[in-house]
PDB file of C-alpha atoms in Angstrom:
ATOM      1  CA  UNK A 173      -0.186 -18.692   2.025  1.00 43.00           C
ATOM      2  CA  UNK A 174       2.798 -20.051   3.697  1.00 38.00           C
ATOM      3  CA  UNK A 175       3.303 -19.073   7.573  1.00 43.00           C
ATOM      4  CA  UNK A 176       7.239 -18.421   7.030  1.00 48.00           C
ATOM      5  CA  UNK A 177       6.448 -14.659   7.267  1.00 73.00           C
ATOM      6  CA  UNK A 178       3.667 -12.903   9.933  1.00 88.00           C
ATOM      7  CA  UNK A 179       0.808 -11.319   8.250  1.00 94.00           C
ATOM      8  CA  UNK A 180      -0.143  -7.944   8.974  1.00 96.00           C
ATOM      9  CA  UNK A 181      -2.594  -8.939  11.641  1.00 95.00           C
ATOM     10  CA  UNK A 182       0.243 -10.141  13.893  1.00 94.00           C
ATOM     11  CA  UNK A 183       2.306  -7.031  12.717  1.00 95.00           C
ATOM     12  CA  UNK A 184       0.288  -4.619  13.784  1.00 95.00           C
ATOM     13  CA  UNK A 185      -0.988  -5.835  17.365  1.00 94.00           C
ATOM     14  CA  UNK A 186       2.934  -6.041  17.942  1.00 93.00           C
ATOM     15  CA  UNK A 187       3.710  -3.046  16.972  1.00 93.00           C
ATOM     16  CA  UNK A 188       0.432  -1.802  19.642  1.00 92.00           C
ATOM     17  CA  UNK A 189       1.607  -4.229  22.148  1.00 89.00           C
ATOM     18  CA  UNK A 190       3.556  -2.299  25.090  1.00 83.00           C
ATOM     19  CA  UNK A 191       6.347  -4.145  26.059  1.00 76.00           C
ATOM     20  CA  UNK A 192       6.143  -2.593  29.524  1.00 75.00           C
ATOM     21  CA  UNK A 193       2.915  -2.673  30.959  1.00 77.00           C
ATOM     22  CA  UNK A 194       1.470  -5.805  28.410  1.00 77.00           C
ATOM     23  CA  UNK A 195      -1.441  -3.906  27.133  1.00 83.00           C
ATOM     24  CA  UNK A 196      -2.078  -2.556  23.764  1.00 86.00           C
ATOM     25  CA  UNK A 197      -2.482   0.978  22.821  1.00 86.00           C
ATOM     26  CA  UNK A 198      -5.972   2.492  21.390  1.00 85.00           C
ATOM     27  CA  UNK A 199      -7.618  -1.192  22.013  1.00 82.00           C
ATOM     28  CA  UNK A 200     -10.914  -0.095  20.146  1.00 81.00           C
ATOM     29  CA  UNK A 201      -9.714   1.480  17.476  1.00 90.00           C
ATOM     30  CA  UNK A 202      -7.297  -1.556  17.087  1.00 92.00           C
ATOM     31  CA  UNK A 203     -10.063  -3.957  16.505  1.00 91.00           C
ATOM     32  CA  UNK A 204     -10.920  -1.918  13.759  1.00 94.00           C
ATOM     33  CA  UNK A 205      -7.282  -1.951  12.465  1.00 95.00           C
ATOM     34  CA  UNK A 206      -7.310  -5.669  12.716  1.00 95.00           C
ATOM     35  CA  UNK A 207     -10.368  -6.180  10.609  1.00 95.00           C
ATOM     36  CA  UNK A 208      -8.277  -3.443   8.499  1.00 96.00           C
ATOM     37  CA  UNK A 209      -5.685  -5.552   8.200  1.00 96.00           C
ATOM     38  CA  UNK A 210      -7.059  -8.904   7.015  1.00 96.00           C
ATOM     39  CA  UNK A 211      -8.548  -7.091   4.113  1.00 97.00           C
ATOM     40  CA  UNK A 212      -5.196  -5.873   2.770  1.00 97.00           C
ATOM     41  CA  UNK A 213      -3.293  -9.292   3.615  1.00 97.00           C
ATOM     42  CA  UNK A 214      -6.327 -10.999   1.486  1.00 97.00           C
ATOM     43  CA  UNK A 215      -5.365  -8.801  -1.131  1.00 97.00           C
ATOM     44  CA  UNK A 216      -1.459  -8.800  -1.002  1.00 95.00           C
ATOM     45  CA  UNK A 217      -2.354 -12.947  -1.538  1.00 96.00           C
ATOM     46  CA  UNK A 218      -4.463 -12.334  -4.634  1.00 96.00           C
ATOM     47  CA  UNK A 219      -8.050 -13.093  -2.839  1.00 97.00           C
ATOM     48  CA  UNK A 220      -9.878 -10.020  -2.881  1.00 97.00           C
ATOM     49  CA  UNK A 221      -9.290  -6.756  -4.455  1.00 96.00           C
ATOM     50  CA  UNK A 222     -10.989  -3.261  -4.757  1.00 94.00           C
ATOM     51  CA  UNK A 223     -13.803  -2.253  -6.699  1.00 92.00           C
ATOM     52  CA  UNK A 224     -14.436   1.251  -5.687  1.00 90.00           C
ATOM     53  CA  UNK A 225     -15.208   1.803  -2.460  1.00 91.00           C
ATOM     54  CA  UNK A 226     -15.850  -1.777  -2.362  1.00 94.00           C
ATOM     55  CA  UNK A 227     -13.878  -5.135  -1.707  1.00 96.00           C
ATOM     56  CA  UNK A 228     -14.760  -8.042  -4.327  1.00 96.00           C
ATOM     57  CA  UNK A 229     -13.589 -11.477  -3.779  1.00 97.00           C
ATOM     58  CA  UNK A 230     -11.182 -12.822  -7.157  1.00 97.00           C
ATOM     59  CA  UNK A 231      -9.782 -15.986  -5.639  1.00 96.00           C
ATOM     60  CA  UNK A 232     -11.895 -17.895  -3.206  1.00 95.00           C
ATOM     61  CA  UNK A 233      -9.429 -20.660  -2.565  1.00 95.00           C
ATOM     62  CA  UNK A 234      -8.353 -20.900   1.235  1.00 96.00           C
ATOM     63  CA  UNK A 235      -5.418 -19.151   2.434  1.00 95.00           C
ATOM     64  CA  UNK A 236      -4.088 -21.547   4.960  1.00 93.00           C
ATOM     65  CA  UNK A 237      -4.177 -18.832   7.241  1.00 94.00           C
ATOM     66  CA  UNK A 238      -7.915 -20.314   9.452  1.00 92.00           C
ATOM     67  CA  UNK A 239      -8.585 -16.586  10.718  1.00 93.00           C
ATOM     68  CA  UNK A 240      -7.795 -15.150   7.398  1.00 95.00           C
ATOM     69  CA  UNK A 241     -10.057 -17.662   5.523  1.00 96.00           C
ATOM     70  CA  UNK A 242     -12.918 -17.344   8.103  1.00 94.00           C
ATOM     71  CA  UNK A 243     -12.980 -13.394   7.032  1.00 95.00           C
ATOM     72  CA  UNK A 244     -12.554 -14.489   3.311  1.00 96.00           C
ATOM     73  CA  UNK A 245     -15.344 -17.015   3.351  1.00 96.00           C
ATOM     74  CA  UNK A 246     -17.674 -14.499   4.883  1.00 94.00           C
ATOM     75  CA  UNK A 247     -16.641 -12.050   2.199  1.00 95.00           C
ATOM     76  CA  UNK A 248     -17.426 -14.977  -0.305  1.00 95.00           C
ATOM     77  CA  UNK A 249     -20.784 -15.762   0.973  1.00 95.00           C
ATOM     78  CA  UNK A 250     -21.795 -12.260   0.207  1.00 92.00           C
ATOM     79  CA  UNK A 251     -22.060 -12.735  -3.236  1.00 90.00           C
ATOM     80  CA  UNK A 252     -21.092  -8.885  -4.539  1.00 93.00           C
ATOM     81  CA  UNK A 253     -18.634  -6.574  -3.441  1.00 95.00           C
ATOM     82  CA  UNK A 254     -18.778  -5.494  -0.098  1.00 95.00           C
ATOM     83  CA  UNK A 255     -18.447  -2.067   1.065  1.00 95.00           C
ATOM     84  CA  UNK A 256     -14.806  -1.436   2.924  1.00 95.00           C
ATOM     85  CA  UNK A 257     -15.943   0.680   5.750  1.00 95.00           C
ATOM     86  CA  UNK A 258     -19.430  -1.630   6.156  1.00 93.00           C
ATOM     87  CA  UNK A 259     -17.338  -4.735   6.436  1.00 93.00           C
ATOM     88  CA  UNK A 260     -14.636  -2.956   8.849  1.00 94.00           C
ATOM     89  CA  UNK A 261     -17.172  -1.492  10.943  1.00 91.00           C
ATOM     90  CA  UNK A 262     -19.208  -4.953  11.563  1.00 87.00           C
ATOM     91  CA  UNK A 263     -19.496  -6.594  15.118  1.00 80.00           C
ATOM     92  CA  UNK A 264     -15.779  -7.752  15.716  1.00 72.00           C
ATOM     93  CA  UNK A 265     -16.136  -9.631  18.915  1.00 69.00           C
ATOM     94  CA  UNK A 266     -13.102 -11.725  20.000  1.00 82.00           C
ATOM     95  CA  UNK A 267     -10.755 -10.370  16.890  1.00 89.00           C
ATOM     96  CA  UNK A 268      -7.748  -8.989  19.022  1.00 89.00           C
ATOM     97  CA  UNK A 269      -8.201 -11.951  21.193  1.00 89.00           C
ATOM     98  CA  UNK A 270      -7.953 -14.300  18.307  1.00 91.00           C
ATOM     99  CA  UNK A 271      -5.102 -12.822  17.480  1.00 92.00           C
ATOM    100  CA  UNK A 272      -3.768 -12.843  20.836  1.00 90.00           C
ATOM    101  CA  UNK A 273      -4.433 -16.305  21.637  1.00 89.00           C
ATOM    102  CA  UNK A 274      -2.456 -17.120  18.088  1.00 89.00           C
ATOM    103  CA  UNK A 275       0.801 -15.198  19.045  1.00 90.00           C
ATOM    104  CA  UNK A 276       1.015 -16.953  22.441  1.00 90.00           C
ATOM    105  CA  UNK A 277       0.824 -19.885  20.475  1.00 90.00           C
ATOM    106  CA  UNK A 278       3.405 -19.512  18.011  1.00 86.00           C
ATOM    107  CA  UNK A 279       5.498 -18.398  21.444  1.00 86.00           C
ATOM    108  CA  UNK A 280       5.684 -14.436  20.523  1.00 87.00           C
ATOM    109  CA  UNK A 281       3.696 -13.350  23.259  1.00 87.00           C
ATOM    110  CA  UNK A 282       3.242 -14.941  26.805  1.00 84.00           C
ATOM    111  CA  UNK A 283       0.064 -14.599  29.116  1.00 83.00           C
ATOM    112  CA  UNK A 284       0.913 -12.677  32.435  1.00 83.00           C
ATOM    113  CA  UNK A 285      -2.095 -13.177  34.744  1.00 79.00           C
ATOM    114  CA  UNK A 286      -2.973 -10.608  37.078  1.00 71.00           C
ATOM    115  CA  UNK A 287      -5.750  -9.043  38.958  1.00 63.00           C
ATOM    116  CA  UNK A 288      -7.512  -5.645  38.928  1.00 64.00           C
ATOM    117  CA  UNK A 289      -8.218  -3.822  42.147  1.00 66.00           C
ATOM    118  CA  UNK A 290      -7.658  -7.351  43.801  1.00 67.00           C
ATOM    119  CA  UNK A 291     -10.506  -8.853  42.830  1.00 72.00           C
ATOM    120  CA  UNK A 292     -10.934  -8.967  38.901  1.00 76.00           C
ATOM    121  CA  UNK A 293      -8.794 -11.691  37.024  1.00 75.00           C
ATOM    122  CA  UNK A 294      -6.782 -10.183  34.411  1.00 77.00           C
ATOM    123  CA  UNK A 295      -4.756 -10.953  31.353  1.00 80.00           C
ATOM    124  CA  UNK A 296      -1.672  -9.279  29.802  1.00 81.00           C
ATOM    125  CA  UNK A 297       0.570  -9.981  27.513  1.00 84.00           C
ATOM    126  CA  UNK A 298       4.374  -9.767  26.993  1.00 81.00           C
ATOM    127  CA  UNK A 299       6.372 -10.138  24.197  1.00 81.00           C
ATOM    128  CA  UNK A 300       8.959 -13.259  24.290  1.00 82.00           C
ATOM    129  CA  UNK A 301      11.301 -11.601  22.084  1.00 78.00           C
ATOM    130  CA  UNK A 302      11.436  -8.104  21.646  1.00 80.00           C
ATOM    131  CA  UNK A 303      13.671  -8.015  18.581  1.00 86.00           C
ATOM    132  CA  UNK A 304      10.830  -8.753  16.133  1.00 88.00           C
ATOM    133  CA  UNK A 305       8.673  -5.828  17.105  1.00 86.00           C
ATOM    134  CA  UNK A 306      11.966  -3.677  17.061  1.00 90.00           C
ATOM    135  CA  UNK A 307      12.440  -4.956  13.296  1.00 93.00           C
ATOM    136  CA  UNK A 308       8.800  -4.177  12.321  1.00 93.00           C
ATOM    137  CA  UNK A 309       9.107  -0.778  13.658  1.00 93.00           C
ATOM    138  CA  UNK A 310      12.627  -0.549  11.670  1.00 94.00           C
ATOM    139  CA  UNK A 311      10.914  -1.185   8.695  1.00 93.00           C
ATOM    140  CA  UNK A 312       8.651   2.293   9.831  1.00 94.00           C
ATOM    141  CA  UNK A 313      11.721   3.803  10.675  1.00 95.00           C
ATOM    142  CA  UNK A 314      13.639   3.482   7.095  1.00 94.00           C
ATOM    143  CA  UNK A 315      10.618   4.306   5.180  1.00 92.00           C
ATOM    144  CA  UNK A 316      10.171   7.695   7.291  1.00 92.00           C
ATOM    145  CA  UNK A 317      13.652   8.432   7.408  1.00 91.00           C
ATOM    146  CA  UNK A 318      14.504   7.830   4.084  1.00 89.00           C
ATOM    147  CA  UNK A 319      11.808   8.995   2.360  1.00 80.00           C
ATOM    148  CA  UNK A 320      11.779   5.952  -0.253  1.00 86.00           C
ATOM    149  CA  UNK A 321       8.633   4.256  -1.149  1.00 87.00           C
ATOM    150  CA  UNK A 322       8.048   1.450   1.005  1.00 91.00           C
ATOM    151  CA  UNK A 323       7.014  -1.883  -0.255  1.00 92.00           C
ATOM    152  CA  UNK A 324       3.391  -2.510  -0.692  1.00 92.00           C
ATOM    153  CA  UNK A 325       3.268  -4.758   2.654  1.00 93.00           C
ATOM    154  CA  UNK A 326       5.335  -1.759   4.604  1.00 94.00           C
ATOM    155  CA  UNK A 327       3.218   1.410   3.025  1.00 94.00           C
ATOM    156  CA  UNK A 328      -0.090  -0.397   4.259  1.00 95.00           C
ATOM    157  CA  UNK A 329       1.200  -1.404   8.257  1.00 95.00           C
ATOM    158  CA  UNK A 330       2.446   2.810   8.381  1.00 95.00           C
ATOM    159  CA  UNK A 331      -1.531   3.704   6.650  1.00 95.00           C
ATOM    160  CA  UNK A 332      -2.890   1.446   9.439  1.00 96.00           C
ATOM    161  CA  UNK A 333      -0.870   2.269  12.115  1.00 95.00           C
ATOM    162  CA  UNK A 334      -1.592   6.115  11.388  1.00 95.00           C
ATOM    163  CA  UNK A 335      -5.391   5.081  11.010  1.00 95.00           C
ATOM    164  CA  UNK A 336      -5.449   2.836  14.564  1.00 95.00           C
ATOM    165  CA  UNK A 337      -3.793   6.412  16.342  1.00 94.00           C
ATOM    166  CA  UNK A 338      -0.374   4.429  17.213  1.00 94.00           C
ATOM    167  CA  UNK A 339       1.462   7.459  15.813  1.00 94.00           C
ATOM    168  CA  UNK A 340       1.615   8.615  19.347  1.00 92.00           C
ATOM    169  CA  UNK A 341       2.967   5.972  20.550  1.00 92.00           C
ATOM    170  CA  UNK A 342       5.476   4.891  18.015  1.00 93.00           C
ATOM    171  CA  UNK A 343       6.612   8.319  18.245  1.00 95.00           C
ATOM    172  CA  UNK A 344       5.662  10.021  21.044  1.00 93.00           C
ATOM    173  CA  UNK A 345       5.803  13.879  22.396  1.00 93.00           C
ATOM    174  CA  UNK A 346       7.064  16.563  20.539  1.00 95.00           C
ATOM    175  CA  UNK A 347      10.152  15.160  18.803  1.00 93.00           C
ATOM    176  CA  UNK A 348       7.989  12.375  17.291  1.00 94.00           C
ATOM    177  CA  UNK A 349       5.806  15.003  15.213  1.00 94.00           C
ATOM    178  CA  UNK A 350       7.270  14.735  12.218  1.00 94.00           C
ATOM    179  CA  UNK A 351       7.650  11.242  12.265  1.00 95.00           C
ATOM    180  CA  UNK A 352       4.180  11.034  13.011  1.00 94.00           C
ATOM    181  CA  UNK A 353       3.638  13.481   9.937  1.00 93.00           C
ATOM    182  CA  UNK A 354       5.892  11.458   7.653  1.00 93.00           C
ATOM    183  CA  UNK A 355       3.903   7.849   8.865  1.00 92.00           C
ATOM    184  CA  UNK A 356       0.693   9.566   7.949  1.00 91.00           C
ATOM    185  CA  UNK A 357       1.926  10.545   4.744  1.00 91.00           C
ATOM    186  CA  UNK A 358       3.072   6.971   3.783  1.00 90.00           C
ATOM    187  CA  UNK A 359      -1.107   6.357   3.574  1.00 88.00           C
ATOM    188  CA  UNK A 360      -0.201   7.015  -0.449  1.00 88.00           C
ATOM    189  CA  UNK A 361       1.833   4.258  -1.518  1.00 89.00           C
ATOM    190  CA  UNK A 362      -0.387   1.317  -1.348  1.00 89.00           C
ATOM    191  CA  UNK A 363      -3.845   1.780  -2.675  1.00 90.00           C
ATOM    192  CA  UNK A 364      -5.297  -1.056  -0.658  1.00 93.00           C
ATOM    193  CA  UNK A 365      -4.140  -0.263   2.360  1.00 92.00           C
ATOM    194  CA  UNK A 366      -5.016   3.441   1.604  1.00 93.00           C
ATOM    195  CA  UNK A 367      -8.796   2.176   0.924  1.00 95.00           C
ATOM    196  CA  UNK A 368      -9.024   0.265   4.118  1.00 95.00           C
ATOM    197  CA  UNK A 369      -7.323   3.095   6.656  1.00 95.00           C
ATOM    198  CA  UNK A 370      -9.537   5.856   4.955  1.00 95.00           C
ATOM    199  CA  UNK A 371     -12.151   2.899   5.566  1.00 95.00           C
ATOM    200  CA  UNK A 372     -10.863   2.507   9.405  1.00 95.00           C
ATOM    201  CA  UNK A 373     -10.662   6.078   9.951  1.00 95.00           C
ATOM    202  CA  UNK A 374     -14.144   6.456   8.453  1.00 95.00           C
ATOM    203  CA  UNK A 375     -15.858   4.410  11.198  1.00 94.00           C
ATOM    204  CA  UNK A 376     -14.087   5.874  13.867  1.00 92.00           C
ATOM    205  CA  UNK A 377     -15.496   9.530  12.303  1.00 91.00           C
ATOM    206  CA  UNK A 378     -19.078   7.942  12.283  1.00 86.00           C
ATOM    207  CA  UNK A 379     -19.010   7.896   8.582  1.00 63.00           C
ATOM    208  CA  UNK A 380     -19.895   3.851   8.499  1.00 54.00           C
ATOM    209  CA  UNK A 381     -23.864   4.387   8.327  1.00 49.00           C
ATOM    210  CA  UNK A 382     -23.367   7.127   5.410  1.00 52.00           C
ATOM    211  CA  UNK A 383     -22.573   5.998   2.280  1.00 50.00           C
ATOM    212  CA  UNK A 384     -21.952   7.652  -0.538  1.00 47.00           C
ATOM    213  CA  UNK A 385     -24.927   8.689  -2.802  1.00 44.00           C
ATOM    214  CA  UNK A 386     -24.816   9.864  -6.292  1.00 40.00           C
ATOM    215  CA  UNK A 387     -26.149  13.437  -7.477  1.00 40.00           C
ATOM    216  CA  UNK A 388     -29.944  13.422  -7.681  1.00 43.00           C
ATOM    217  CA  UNK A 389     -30.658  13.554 -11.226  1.00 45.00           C
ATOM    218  CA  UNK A 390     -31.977  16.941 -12.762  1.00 44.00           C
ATOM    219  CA  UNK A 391     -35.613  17.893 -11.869  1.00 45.00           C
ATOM    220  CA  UNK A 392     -35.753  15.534  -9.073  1.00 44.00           C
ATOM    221  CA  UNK A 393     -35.309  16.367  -5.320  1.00 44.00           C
ATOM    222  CA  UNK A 394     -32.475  15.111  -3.483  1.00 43.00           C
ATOM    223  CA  UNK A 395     -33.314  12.072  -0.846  1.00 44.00           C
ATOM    224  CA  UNK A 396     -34.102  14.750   2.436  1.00 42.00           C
ATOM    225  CA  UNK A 397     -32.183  12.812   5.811  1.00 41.00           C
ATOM    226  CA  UNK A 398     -35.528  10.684   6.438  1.00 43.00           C
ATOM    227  CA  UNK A 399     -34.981   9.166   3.177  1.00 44.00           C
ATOM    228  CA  UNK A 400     -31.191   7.910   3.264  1.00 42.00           C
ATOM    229  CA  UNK A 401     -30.629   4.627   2.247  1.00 42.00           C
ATOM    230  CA  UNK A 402     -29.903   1.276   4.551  1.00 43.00           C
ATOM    231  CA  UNK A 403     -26.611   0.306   4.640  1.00 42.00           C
ATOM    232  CA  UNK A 404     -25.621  -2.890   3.779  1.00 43.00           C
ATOM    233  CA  UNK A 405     -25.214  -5.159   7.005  1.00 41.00           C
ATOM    234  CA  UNK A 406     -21.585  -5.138   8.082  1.00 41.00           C
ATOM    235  CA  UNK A 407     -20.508  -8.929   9.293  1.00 40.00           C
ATOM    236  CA  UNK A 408     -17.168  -9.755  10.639  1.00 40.00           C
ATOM    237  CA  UNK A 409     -15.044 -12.416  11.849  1.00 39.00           C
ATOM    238  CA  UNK A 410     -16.913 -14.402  15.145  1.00 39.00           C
ATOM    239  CA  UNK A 411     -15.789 -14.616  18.294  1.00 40.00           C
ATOM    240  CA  UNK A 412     -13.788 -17.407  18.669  1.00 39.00           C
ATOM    241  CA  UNK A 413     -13.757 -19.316  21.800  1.00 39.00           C
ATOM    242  CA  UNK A 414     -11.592 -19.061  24.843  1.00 39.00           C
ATOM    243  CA  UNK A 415      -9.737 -21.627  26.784  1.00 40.00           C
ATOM    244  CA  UNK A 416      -8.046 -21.912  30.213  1.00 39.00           C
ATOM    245  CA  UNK A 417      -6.737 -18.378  30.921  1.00 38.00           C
ATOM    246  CA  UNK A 418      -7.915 -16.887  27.661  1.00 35.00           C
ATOM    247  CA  UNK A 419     -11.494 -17.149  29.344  1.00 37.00           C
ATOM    248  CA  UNK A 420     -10.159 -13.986  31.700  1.00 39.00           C
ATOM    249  CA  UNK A 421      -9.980 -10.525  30.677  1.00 39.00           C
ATOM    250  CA  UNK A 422      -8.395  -9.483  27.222  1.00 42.00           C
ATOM    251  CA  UNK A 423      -5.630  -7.483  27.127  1.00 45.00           C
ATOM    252  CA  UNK A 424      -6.833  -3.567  27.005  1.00 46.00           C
TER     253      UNK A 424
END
């Protein structure tokens, strides 16, 4: 995968990335996004692709992308298809910093240190150039307004954007509620990225510890609550480690 275009990672912590105060809007259910997110860039690159509910890895061979083919390795090393909302509900320490970290470097983002309550070392982040996240949210924009179908890369950032809760703060207040009805309804056009914000929105309802069971066959008695199957173990991308300022707190 060449890096002459951002994946939707980077995308999607710009678009949640307030340009005023540096932080990022709904932080947790971001990390969840994130994790979200690498699943449908694997698949827009031919990697992985759904089975189901599931995610099965097609094409093992590395990405180029060293985040990207840390998740896809992990995937690999499963050996069958993994759950969606299992693998997006896994421990995800260090993701959004990561990510973070990898925009500062490629000079979209710059560290602001600060300090909370006067004691606490803090970290947040400003964007270096505005225009991109104004273009990203354009591309939002057209496919709301116009009511076209998006491309495949678009229709998944609005499905994960809706499923993260950054409808309120692309479009905020009342005027922004049909925009925010519109973005939600954009879920449709990419089956991928429909699977993983249904996944996304899933964990955030609780729903990652219930999977799906099949009707108990005729004559038999259905599994009573003691009796619900484990689900698999959800594993995610690890933390990766901090340097210099990155050590301090993440951005919120």
């Amino acid at each position: 995968m060449g890096r002459s275009r951002r994946t939707l990672p980077e995308e999607l912590l710009l678009l949640a990335l307030d340009p005023t105060t540096g932080t990022t809007a709904q932080p947790q259910s971001l990390d969840l996004g994130l994790a979200g997110a690498q699943l449908v860039e694997l698949a827009l690159a031919g990697r992985i692709a759904p089975d189901g509910d599931r995610i099965a890895v097609v094409a093992p061979r590395p990405t180029g992308d060293p985040t990207l083919d840390c998740a896809l390795e992990l995937l690999r090393r499963r050996g069958a298809p993994v759950r969606a909302v299992n693998w997006i509900g896994g421990p995800r320490l260090g993701l959004r910093q990561t990510y973070l970290s990898h925009l500062e470097r490629c000079g979209m983002v710059h560290a602001v240190e600060g300090q909370m309550c006067g004691v606490l070392p803090t970290t947040r982040y400003q964007a270096t150039d505005t225009a991109i996240s104004r273009e990203i949210k354009a591309r939002l924009d057209s496919a709301i307004r116009t009511g076209v179908p998006p491309d495949p890369r678009t229709a998944a950032l609005a499905a994960l954007a809706h499923a993260v809760g950054l409808g309120k703060h692309l479009y905020p207040g009342n005027e922004g509620r049909s925009s925010r009805s519109r973005l939600r309804d954009l879920i449709r056009h990419d089956p991928m990225g429909g699977l993983v914000a249904h996944a996304v929105m899933d964990v955030q309802n609780g729903a990652a510890a219930q999977p799906r069971r099949s009707p108990a066959p005729a004559g038999r008695p259905a599994a009573g609550p003691g009796a619900r199957p484990a689900p698999e173990p959800a594993r995610g991308v690890p933390a990766q480690p901090r340097h210099g300022s990155m050590a301090r707190a993440a951005a919120h």
